[in-house]
mmCIF file of C-alpha atoms and ligand atoms in Angstrom:
data_model
loop_
_atom_site.group_PDB
_atom_site.id
_atom_site.type_symbol
_atom_site.label_atom_id
_atom_site.label_comp_id
_atom_site.label_asym_id
_atom_site.label_seq_id
_atom_site.Cartn_x
_atom_site.Cartn_y
_atom_site.Cartn_z
ATOM 1 C CA MET R 65 65.272 20.653 -30.944
ATOM 2 C CA LYS R 66 61.889 21.377 -29.367
ATOM 3 C CA ILE R 67 60.601 24.942 -29.213
ATOM 4 C CA ALA R 68 57.596 26.053 -27.124
ATOM 5 C CA ILE R 69 55.507 28.941 -28.458
ATOM 6 C CA THR R 70 52.647 30.407 -26.382
ATOM 7 C CA SER R 71 49.371 30.276 -28.287
ATOM 8 C CA THR R 72 45.803 31.575 -27.871
ATOM 9 C CA GLN R 73 44.200 28.528 -29.570
ATOM 10 C CA ASN R 74 45.215 24.980 -30.424
ATOM 11 C CA ILE R 75 45.633 25.243 -34.195
ATOM 12 C CA PRO R 76 48.587 26.557 -36.268
ATOM 13 C CA GLU R 77 46.460 29.522 -37.443
ATOM 14 C CA SER R 78 46.058 30.704 -33.827
ATOM 15 C CA THR R 79 47.508 34.039 -32.841
ATOM 16 C CA PHE R 80 50.545 34.248 -30.603
ATOM 17 C CA ASP R 81 49.818 34.586 -26.867
ATOM 18 C CA LEU R 82 51.913 37.286 -25.157
ATOM 19 C CA ARG R 83 51.360 35.690 -21.746
ATOM 20 C CA PHE R 84 53.629 32.890 -20.592
ATOM 21 C CA GLY R 85 52.187 31.552 -17.317
ATOM 22 C CA ARG R 86 48.636 32.318 -18.375
ATOM 23 C CA ALA R 87 48.942 31.368 -22.025
ATOM 24 C CA SER R 88 45.977 29.304 -23.250
ATOM 25 C CA TYR R 89 48.130 26.700 -25.014
ATOM 26 C CA PHE R 90 51.746 25.803 -25.566
ATOM 27 C CA CYS R 91 52.609 24.904 -29.109
ATOM 28 C CA ILE R 92 55.517 22.462 -29.142
ATOM 29 C CA TYR R 93 57.369 22.642 -32.414
ATOM 30 C CA ASN R 94 59.914 19.915 -33.090
ATOM 31 C CA THR R 95 62.526 21.123 -35.593
ATOM 32 C CA GLU R 96 63.778 17.566 -36.261
ATOM 33 C CA ASN R 97 60.613 16.201 -37.842
ATOM 34 C CA ASN R 98 58.757 19.489 -38.356
ATOM 35 C CA SER R 99 55.914 18.328 -36.105
ATOM 36 C CA VAL R 100 53.571 20.602 -34.169
ATOM 37 C CA GLU R 101 51.673 19.681 -31.030
ATOM 38 C CA PHE R 102 49.408 21.794 -28.826
ATOM 39 C CA ILE R 103 49.374 21.290 -25.068
ATOM 40 C CA ASP R 104 46.651 22.671 -22.792
ATOM 41 C CA ASN R 105 47.883 25.005 -20.091
ATOM 42 C CA GLU R 106 46.177 23.426 -17.105
ATOM 43 C CA ASN R 107 47.469 26.156 -14.780
ATOM 44 C CA ILE R 108 45.889 29.046 -16.643
ATOM 45 C CA ASN R 109 43.489 29.707 -13.744
ATOM 46 C CA ALA R 110 45.954 29.078 -10.920
ATOM 47 C CA ASN R 111 45.744 31.793 -8.272
ATOM 48 C CA SER R 112 49.485 32.112 -8.062
ATOM 49 C CA GLY R 113 52.616 30.612 -9.483
ATOM 50 C CA ALA R 114 51.250 30.147 -13.011
ATOM 51 C CA GLY R 115 54.579 31.313 -14.422
ATOM 52 C CA ILE R 116 56.692 28.843 -12.498
ATOM 53 C CA LYS R 117 54.258 26.000 -13.283
ATOM 54 C CA ALA R 118 54.449 26.843 -16.967
ATOM 55 C CA ALA R 119 58.252 26.821 -16.704
ATOM 56 C CA GLU R 120 58.155 23.388 -15.031
ATOM 57 C CA LYS R 121 55.846 22.176 -17.795
ATOM 58 C CA VAL R 122 58.107 23.211 -20.675
ATOM 59 C CA ILE R 123 61.147 21.769 -18.858
ATOM 60 C CA GLU R 124 59.267 18.484 -18.490
ATOM 61 C CA LEU R 125 58.459 18.567 -22.217
ATOM 62 C CA GLY R 126 62.161 18.874 -22.973
ATOM 63 C CA VAL R 127 62.139 22.122 -24.923
ATOM 64 C CA SER R 128 65.355 24.103 -25.485
ATOM 65 C CA ARG R 129 63.705 27.411 -26.389
ATOM 66 C CA VAL R 130 60.528 29.218 -25.297
ATOM 67 C CA ILE R 131 58.962 31.993 -27.354
ATOM 68 C CA SER R 132 56.466 34.246 -25.528
ATOM 69 C CA GLY R 133 55.683 37.890 -24.818
ATOM 70 C CA ASP R 134 57.189 38.222 -21.361
ATOM 71 C CA PHE R 135 58.460 36.057 -18.492
ATOM 72 C CA GLY R 136 58.035 36.679 -14.780
ATOM 73 C CA PRO R 137 61.125 36.755 -12.547
ATOM 74 C CA LYS R 138 60.497 33.275 -11.056
ATOM 75 C CA ALA R 139 59.909 31.639 -14.422
ATOM 76 C CA LYS R 140 63.019 33.417 -15.740
ATOM 77 C CA ASP R 141 65.162 32.073 -12.903
ATOM 78 C CA LEU R 142 63.986 28.507 -13.394
ATOM 79 C CA LEU R 143 64.345 28.545 -17.194
ATOM 80 C CA ASP R 144 67.785 30.105 -16.760
ATOM 81 C CA LYS R 145 68.806 27.292 -14.418
ATOM 82 C CA PHE R 146 67.820 24.703 -17.019
ATOM 83 C CA LYS R 147 69.609 26.641 -19.764
ATOM 84 C CA ILE R 148 66.434 27.105 -21.756
ATOM 85 C CA GLN R 149 66.561 30.027 -24.129
ATOM 86 C CA MET R 150 63.838 32.669 -23.705
ATOM 87 C CA VAL R 151 62.684 34.772 -26.635
ATOM 88 C CA MET R 152 60.286 37.709 -26.249
ATOM 89 C CA LEU R 153 58.213 39.021 -29.151
ATOM 90 C CA ASP R 154 55.888 42.050 -28.991
ATOM 91 C CA ASP R 155 53.527 41.420 -31.879
ATOM 92 C CA ASP R 156 50.433 39.465 -30.809
ATOM 93 C CA SER R 157 48.831 39.697 -34.262
ATOM 94 C CA GLN R 158 51.197 37.126 -35.778
ATOM 95 C CA THR R 159 50.129 33.491 -35.997
ATOM 96 C CA ILE R 160 51.921 30.411 -34.715
ATOM 97 C CA SER R 161 52.482 29.201 -38.263
ATOM 98 C CA SER R 162 54.050 32.531 -39.281
ATOM 99 C CA ILE R 163 56.442 32.298 -36.317
ATOM 100 C CA ILE R 164 57.395 28.742 -37.314
ATOM 101 C CA LYS R 165 57.876 29.900 -40.888
ATOM 102 C CA GLN R 166 60.247 32.611 -39.669
ATOM 103 C CA LEU R 167 62.229 30.069 -37.651
ATOM 104 C CA ASN R 168 62.753 28.004 -40.785
ATOM 105 C CA LYS R 169 63.837 30.868 -43.014
ATOM 106 C CA MET K 183 73.241 59.343 -2.459
ATOM 107 C CA PRO K 184 69.964 59.885 -4.332
ATOM 108 C CA ARG K 185 67.789 56.827 -4.666
ATOM 109 C CA ARG K 186 68.153 55.288 -8.103
ATOM 110 C CA ARG K 187 65.021 55.253 -10.195
ATOM 111 C CA ARG K 188 64.115 51.800 -11.313
ATOM 112 C CA LEU K 189 63.129 50.997 -14.846
ATOM 113 C CA ARG K 190 61.368 47.696 -14.677
ATOM 114 C CA LYS K 191 60.944 46.984 -18.346
ATOM 115 C CA ILE K 192 63.748 46.184 -20.654
ATOM 116 C CA VAL K 193 64.028 48.415 -23.673
ATOM 117 C CA ALA K 194 66.156 48.536 -26.781
ATOM 118 C CA PRO K 195 69.089 50.925 -26.478
ATOM 119 C CA PRO K 196 69.201 53.962 -28.779
ATOM 120 C CA GLY K 197 70.872 53.080 -32.067
ATOM 121 C CA PHE K 198 73.403 55.921 -31.799
ATOM 122 C CA LYS K 199 75.908 57.381 -29.352
ATOM 123 C CA GLY K 200 75.070 60.979 -30.105
ATOM 124 C CA TYR K 201 74.097 63.717 -32.571
ATOM 125 C CA LYS K 202 76.243 66.613 -33.726
ATOM 126 C CA PRO K 203 75.066 69.890 -35.213
ATOM 127 C CA TYR K 204 76.816 71.101 -38.367
ATOM 128 C CA GLY K 205 77.164 74.409 -40.183
ATOM 129 C CA HIS K 206 77.808 76.433 -37.032
ATOM 130 C CA ARG K 207 80.775 77.885 -35.188
ATOM 131 C CA PRO K 208 82.500 74.917 -33.565
ATOM 132 C CA ASN K 209 82.027 74.621 -29.845
ATOM 133 C CA SER K 210 82.362 71.806 -27.381
ATOM 134 C CA LYS K 211 79.000 72.275 -25.724
ATOM 135 C CA MET K 212 76.961 69.175 -25.160
ATOM 136 C CA VAL K 213 73.803 67.890 -23.481
ATOM 137 C CA GLU K 214 73.595 64.421 -22.006
ATOM 138 C CA LEU K 215 70.404 62.598 -22.915
ATOM 139 C CA LEU K 216 69.723 59.664 -20.574
ATOM 140 C CA TYR K 217 68.626 56.351 -22.082
ATOM 141 C CA GLU K 218 65.320 56.559 -20.233
ATOM 142 C CA GLU K 219 64.796 60.045 -21.678
ATOM 143 C CA TYR K 220 65.399 58.691 -25.155
ATOM 144 C CA GLU K 221 62.922 55.891 -24.388
ATOM 145 C CA ALA K 222 60.315 58.386 -23.145
ATOM 146 C CA ILE K 223 60.585 60.441 -26.347
ATOM 147 C CA LYS K 224 60.407 57.284 -28.441
ATOM 148 C CA LEU K 225 57.298 55.940 -26.696
ATOM 149 C CA ALA K 226 55.439 59.260 -26.616
ATOM 150 C CA ASP K 227 56.419 60.921 -29.903
ATOM 151 C CA TYR K 228 57.411 58.033 -32.142
ATOM 152 C CA ASP K 229 55.254 55.103 -30.977
ATOM 153 C CA LEU K 230 52.540 57.679 -30.131
ATOM 154 C CA LEU K 231 51.511 56.087 -26.852
ATOM 155 C CA ASN K 232 49.717 58.190 -24.277
ATOM 156 C CA GLN K 233 51.623 58.926 -21.083
ATOM 157 C CA LEU K 234 49.779 56.304 -19.057
ATOM 158 C CA GLU K 235 50.551 53.521 -21.557
ATOM 159 C CA ALA K 236 54.151 54.677 -21.842
ATOM 160 C CA SER K 237 54.651 54.824 -18.069
ATOM 161 C CA LYS K 238 53.252 51.295 -17.702
ATOM 162 C CA LEU K 239 55.623 50.036 -20.356
ATOM 163 C CA MET K 240 58.585 51.559 -18.561
ATOM 164 C CA GLY K 241 57.350 50.283 -15.195
ATOM 165 C CA ILE K 242 57.275 53.754 -13.627
ATOM 166 C CA SER K 243 54.509 56.042 -12.351
ATOM 167 C CA ARG K 244 52.807 58.447 -14.692
ATOM 168 C CA ALA K 245 54.247 61.380 -12.742
ATOM 169 C CA THR K 246 57.768 59.983 -13.082
ATOM 170 C CA PHE K 247 57.219 59.405 -16.786
ATOM 171 C CA ALA K 248 56.002 62.997 -17.220
ATOM 172 C CA ARG K 249 59.130 64.263 -15.477
ATOM 173 C CA ILE K 250 61.508 62.169 -17.599
ATOM 174 C CA TYR K 251 59.670 63.146 -20.795
ATOM 175 C CA GLU K 252 59.725 66.850 -19.940
ATOM 176 C CA SER K 253 63.434 66.692 -19.152
ATOM 177 C CA ALA K 254 64.090 64.910 -22.473
ATOM 178 C CA ARG K 255 62.234 67.561 -24.484
ATOM 179 C CA ARG K 256 64.013 70.406 -22.744
ATOM 180 C CA LYS K 257 67.406 68.866 -23.423
ATOM 181 C CA ILE K 258 66.642 68.350 -27.100
ATOM 182 C CA ALA K 259 65.313 71.917 -27.396
ATOM 183 C CA GLU K 260 68.419 73.235 -25.657
ATOM 184 C CA ALA K 261 70.648 71.292 -28.054
ATOM 185 C CA LEU K 262 68.816 72.680 -31.094
ATOM 186 C CA VAL K 263 68.702 76.282 -29.934
ATOM 187 C CA GLU K 264 72.195 76.467 -28.470
ATOM 188 C CA THR K 265 73.765 74.209 -31.181
ATOM 189 C CA LYS K 266 74.919 71.642 -28.679
ATOM 190 C CA GLU K 267 75.891 68.083 -29.336
ATOM 191 C CA ILE K 268 73.570 65.396 -27.907
ATOM 192 C CA LYS K 269 75.309 62.543 -26.194
ATOM 193 C CA THR K 270 73.358 59.511 -25.006
ATOM 194 C CA VAL K 271 74.307 58.083 -21.604
ATOM 195 C CA TYR K 272 72.953 55.229 -19.510
ATOM 196 C CA GLY K 273 71.401 57.295 -16.730
ATOM 197 C CA ASN K 274 69.393 55.054 -14.464
ATOM 198 C CA ALA K 275 69.273 52.189 -16.921
ATOM 199 C CA HIS K 276 72.041 49.714 -17.522
ATOM 200 C CA MET K 277 72.941 47.066 -20.052
ATOM 201 C CA ASP K 278 72.035 43.501 -19.203
ATOM 202 C CA GLU K 279 74.851 41.274 -20.357
ATOM 203 C CA ASN K 280 72.655 38.201 -20.628
ATOM 204 C CA TRP K 281 69.874 39.736 -22.690
ATOM 205 C CA TYR K 282 69.960 40.900 -26.276
ATOM 206 C CA VAL K 283 67.755 42.671 -28.757
ATOM 207 C CA CYS K 284 67.868 41.956 -32.494
ATOM 208 C CA ASN K 285 68.304 45.075 -34.635
ATOM 209 C CA GLN K 286 66.559 43.354 -37.564
ATOM 210 C CA CYS K 287 63.375 41.826 -36.126
ATOM 211 C CA HIS K 288 63.428 43.383 -32.614
ATOM 212 C CA ALA K 289 63.100 40.029 -30.850
ATOM 213 C CA ARG K 290 64.558 40.075 -27.331
ATOM 214 C CA PHE K 291 66.301 36.971 -26.034
ATOM 215 C CA ASN K 292 68.975 35.507 -23.793
ATOM 216 C CA LEU K 293 71.854 33.272 -24.831
ATOM 217 C CA PRO K 294 72.008 30.558 -22.140
ATOM 218 C CA ASP K 295 74.620 28.506 -23.948
ATOM 219 C CA PRO K 296 77.733 30.607 -24.589
ATOM 220 C CA THR K 297 79.087 28.014 -27.004
ATOM 221 C CA THR K 298 76.309 28.590 -29.540
ATOM 222 C CA ALA K 299 76.557 31.265 -32.188
ATOM 223 C CA SER K 300 75.635 34.774 -31.051
ATOM 224 C CA CYS K 301 72.778 35.418 -33.418
ATOM 225 C CA CYS K 302 69.060 36.110 -33.265
ATOM 226 C CA PRO K 303 67.006 32.940 -32.628
ATOM 227 C CA MET K 304 64.182 34.283 -34.812
ATOM 228 C CA CYS K 305 65.876 35.686 -37.939
ATOM 229 C CA LYS K 306 69.507 34.545 -37.452
ATOM 230 C CA SER K 307 70.802 38.091 -37.832
ATOM 231 C CA ASP K 308 74.083 38.699 -36.017
ATOM 232 C CA GLU K 309 73.245 42.368 -35.521
ATOM 233 C CA ILE K 310 72.328 42.055 -31.887
ATOM 234 C CA ASN K 311 72.870 44.406 -28.918
ATOM 235 C CA ASN K 312 72.740 44.037 -25.178
ATOM 236 C CA ILE K 313 69.454 45.177 -23.745
ATOM 237 C CA ILE K 314 68.947 47.876 -21.140
ATOM 238 C CA THR K 315 67.291 46.593 -18.012
ATOM 239 C CA ASN K 316 66.566 47.481 -14.413
ATOM 240 C CA ASP K 317 68.976 46.923 -11.536
HETATM 241 ZN ZN1 ZN Q 40 66.087 38.850 -35.393
#
């Protein structure tokens, strides 16, 4: 299963990004082979619709779960339609690697 | 009918249904504390946010927050002084059947596939509750 986690930088030590549509990077964690990949969010500066574009992006990447701080109503609707699980965390001081570690506990 | 206040942000429900005084003459008096009043007390006096931060988190104006907070404090004071039971009720919030909060790690999440196990996607705890959300 692939899990997308919003990230402020493109390394595992980066802190978690609470923004979904305007996250700096998407970390794609593959639970099958334990691999981690960082994808640039090219829509970070979009004037509008960043949330829905981010949702389209993670759908295209084939993830089954997205971990972020919050999701806008349009992104929520689209992710819902594709049966992608949304998880919201409040703590933006945790790192991507600590989140992955928690998932594997 | 009065216009329903809208609480934009989803919040964790209180972890209790009520509080009862003890060591007093039994009575059946009770105050009803709304979920949003509980949330206001939690944000202001437990999380120690200022009223502006707290109102933003609840998605309401600062004036509305101040009113809810004041009402919450008065009800709790009334319960203490008049030895009344406190009962928590939904008020203007309601439970969202598709969204959950984990009692262990406080992650909030939906369960899009009803066939999967109902547990927290972060810590796998099965102590999860429906979330309170807006209309
Ligand atoms: Zn949990």
